[in-house]
PDB file of C-alpha atoms in Angstrom:
ATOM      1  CA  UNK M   1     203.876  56.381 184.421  1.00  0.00           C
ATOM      2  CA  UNK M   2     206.116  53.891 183.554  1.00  0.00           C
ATOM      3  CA  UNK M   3     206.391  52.084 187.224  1.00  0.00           C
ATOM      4  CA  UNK M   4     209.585  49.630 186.325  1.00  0.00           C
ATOM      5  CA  UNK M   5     211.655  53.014 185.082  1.00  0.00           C
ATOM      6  CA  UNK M   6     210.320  54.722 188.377  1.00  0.00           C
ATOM      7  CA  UNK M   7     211.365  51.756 190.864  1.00  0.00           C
ATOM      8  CA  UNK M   8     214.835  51.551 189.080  1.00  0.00           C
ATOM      9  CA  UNK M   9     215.215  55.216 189.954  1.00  0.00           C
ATOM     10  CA  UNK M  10     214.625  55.156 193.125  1.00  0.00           C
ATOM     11  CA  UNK M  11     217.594  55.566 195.884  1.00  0.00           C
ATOM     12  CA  UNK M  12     217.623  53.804 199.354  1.00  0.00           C
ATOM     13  CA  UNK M  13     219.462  54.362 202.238  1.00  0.00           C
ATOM     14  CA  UNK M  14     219.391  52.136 205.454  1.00  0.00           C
ATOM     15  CA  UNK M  15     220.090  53.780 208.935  1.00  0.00           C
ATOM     16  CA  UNK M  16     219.371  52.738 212.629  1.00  0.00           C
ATOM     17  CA  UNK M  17     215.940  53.167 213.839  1.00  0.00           C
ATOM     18  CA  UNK M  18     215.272  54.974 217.089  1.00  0.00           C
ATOM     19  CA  UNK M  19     212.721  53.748 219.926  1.00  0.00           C
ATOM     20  CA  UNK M  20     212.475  50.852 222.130  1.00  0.00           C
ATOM     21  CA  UNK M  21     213.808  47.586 220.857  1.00  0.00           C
ATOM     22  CA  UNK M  22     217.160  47.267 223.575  1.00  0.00           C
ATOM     23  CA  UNK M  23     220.489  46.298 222.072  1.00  0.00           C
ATOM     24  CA  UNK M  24     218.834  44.952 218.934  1.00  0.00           C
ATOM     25  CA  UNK M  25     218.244  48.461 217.758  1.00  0.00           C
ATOM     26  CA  UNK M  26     221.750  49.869 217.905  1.00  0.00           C
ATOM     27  CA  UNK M  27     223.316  47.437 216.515  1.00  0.00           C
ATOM     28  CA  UNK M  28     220.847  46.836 213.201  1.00  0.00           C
ATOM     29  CA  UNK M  29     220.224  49.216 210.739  1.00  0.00           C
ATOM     30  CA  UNK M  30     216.344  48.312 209.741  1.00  0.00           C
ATOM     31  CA  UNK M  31     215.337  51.848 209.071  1.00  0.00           C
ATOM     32  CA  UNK M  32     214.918  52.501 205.180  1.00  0.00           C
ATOM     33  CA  UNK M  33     215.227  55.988 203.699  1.00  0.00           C
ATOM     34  CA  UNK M  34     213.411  56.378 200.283  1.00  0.00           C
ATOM     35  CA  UNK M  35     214.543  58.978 197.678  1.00  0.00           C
ATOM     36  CA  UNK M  36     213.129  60.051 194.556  1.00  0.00           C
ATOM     37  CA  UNK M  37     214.595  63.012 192.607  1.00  0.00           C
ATOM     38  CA  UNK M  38     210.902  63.834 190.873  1.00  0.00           C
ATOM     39  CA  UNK M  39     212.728  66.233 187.922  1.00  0.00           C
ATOM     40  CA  UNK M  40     215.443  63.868 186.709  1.00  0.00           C
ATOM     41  CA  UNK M  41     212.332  61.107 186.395  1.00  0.00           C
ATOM     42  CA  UNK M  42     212.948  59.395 183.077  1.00  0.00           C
ATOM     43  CA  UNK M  43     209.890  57.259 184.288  1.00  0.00           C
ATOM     44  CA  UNK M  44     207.185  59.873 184.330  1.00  0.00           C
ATOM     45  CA  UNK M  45     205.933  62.391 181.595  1.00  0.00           C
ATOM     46  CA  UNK M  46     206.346  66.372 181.672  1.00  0.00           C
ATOM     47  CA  UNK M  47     202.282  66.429 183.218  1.00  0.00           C
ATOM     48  CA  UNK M  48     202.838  63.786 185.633  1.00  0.00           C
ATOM     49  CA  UNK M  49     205.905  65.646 187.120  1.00  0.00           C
ATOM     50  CA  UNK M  50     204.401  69.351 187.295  1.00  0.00           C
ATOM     51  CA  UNK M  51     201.055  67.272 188.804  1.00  0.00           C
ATOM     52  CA  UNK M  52     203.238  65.502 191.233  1.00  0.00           C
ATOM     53  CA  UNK M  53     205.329  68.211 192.275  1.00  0.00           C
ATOM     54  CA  UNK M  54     201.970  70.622 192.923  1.00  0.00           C
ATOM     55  CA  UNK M  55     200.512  67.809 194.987  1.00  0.00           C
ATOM     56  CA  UNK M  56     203.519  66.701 196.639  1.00  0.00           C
ATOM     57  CA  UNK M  57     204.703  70.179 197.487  1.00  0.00           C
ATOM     58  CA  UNK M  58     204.768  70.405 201.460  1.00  0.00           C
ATOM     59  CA  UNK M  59     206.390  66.830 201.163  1.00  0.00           C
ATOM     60  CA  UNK M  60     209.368  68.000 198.485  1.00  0.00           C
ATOM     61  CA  UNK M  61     212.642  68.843 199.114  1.00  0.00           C
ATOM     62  CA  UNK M  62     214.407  72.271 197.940  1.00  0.00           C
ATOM     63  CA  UNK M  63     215.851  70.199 194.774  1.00  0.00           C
ATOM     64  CA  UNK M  64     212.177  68.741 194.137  1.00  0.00           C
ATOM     65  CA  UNK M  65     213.384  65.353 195.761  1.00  0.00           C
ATOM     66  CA  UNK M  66     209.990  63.218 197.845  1.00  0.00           C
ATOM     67  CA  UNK M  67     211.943  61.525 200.569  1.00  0.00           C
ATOM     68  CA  UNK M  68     209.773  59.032 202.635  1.00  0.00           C
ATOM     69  CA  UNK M  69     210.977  56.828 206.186  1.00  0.00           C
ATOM     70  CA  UNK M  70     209.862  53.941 206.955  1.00  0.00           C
ATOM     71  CA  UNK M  71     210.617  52.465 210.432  1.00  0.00           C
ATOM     72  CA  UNK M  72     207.841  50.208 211.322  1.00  0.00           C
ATOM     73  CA  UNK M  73     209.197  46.946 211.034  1.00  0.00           C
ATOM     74  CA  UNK M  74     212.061  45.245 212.813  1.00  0.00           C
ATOM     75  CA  UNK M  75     213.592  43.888 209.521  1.00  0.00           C
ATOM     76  CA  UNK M  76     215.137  46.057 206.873  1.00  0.00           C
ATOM     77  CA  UNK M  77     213.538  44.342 203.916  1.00  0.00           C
ATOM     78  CA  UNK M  78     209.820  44.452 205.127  1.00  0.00           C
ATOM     79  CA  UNK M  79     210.532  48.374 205.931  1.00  0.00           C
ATOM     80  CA  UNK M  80     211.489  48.683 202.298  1.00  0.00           C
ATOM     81  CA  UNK M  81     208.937  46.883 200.652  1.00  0.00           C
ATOM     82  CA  UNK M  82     206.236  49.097 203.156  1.00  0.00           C
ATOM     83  CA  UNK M  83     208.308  52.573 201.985  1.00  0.00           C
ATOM     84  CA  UNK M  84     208.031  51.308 198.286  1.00  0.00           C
ATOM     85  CA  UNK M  85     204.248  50.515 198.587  1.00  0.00           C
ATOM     86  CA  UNK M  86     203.829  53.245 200.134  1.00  0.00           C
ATOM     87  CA  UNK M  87     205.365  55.881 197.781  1.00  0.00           C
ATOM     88  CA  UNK M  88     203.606  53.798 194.946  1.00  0.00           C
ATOM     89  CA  UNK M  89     200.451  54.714 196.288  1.00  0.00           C
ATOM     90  CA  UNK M  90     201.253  58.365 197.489  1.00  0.00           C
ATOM     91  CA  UNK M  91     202.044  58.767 193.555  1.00  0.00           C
ATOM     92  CA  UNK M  92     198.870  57.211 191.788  1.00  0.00           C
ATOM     93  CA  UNK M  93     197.018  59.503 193.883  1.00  0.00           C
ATOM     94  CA  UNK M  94     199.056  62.584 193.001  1.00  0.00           C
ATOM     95  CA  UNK M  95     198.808  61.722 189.166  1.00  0.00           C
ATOM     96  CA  UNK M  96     195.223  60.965 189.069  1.00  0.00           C
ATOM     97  CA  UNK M  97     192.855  63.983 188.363  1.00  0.00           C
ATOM     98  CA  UNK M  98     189.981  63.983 190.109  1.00  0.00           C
ATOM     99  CA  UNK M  99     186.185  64.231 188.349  1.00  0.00           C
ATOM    100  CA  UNK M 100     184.337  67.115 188.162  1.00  0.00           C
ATOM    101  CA  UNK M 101     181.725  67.764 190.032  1.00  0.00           C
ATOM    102  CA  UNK M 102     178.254  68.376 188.447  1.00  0.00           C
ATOM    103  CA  UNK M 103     176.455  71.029 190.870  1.00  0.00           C
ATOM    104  CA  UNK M 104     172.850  69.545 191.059  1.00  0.00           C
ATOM    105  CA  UNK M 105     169.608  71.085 192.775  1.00  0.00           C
ATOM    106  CA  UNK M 106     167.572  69.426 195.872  1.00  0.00           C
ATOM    107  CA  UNK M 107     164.758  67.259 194.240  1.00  0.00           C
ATOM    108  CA  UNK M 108     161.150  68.637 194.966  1.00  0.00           C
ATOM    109  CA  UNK M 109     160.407  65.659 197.038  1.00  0.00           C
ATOM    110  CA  UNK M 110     164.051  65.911 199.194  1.00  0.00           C
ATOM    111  CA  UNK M 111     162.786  69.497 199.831  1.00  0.00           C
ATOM    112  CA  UNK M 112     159.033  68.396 201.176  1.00  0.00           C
ATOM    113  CA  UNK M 113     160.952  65.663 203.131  1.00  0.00           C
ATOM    114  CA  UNK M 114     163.234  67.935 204.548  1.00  0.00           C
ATOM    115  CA  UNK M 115     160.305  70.645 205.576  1.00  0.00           C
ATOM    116  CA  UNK M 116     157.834  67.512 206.972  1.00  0.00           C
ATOM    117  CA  UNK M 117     161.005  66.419 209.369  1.00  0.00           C
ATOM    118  CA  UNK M 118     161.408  70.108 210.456  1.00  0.00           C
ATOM    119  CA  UNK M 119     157.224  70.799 210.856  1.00  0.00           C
ATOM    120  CA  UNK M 120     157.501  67.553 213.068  1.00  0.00           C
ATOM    121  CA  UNK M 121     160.412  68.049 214.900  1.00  0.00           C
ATOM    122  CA  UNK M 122     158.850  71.560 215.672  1.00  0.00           C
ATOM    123  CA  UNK M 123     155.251  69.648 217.031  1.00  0.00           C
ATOM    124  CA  UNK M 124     157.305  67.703 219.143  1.00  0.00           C
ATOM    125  CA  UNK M 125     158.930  70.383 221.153  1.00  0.00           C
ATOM    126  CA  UNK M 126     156.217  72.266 221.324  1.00  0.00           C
ATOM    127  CA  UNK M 127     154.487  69.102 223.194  1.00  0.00           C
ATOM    128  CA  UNK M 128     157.041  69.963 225.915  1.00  0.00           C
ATOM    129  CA  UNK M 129     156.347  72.870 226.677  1.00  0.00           C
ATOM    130  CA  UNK M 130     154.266  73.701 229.878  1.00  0.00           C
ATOM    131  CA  UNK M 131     150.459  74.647 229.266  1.00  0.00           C
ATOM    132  CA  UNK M 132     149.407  78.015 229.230  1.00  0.00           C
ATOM    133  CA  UNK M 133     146.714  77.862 231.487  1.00  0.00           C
ATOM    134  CA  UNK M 134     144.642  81.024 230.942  1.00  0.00           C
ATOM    135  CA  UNK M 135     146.438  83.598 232.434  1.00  0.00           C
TER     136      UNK M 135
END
């Protein structure tokens, strides 16, 4: 993943944000619009791009295009560098595989520890309840 290929790639698009904010917010366009056409990547490999796009697929456009919003901030340039961070970070976690698990047994002395808490849990409630008083 070659991120300087990737971040020359990507397209932005500034809009008006919606919400509270008074006059300030129709007159400014601070919203930022990422796009990032995932097929016509030069930046990533083959693998990266068919990991990505399985990952990523409830998030991709018909065309196979990740299109993130970022509105938070009142100024256009801090909502850009947040929707660049963020997209960074939503892609390392799509490329990275994740390690196989090992499926391991309870150790003997988890299992004894396990039955003692239940055998004492047991004696406790049966401490509550009322005496049978030979009837």
């Amino acid at each position: 993943m070659d991120k300087k290929q990737i971040h020359r790639e990507l397209q932005f698009k500034a809009m008006r944000s919606s919400g509270a904010g008074g006059q300030h917010v129709n007159k400014v366009s601070s919203k930022v619009e990422l796009t990032f056409n995932i097929p016509a990547s030069e930046g990533l490999s083959d693998r990266e791009k068919h990991r990505i796009q399985l990952k990523l697929k409830s998030r991709l456009t018909n065309e196979g295009a990740l299109v993130l919003q970022c509105d938070e901030a009142r100024s256009q340039h801090r909502n850009k560098d947040l929707v660049v961070k963020r997209f960074f970070e939503m892609l390392k976690k799509a490329v990275t595989i994740p390690k196989k698990r090992k499926p391991t047994k309870p150790t003997k002395s988890s299992k004894e520890k396990r039955l003692r808490s239940k055998k004492k849990t047991s004696e406790k409630k049966a401490t509550r309840k009322k005496p049978d008083l030979g009837k």
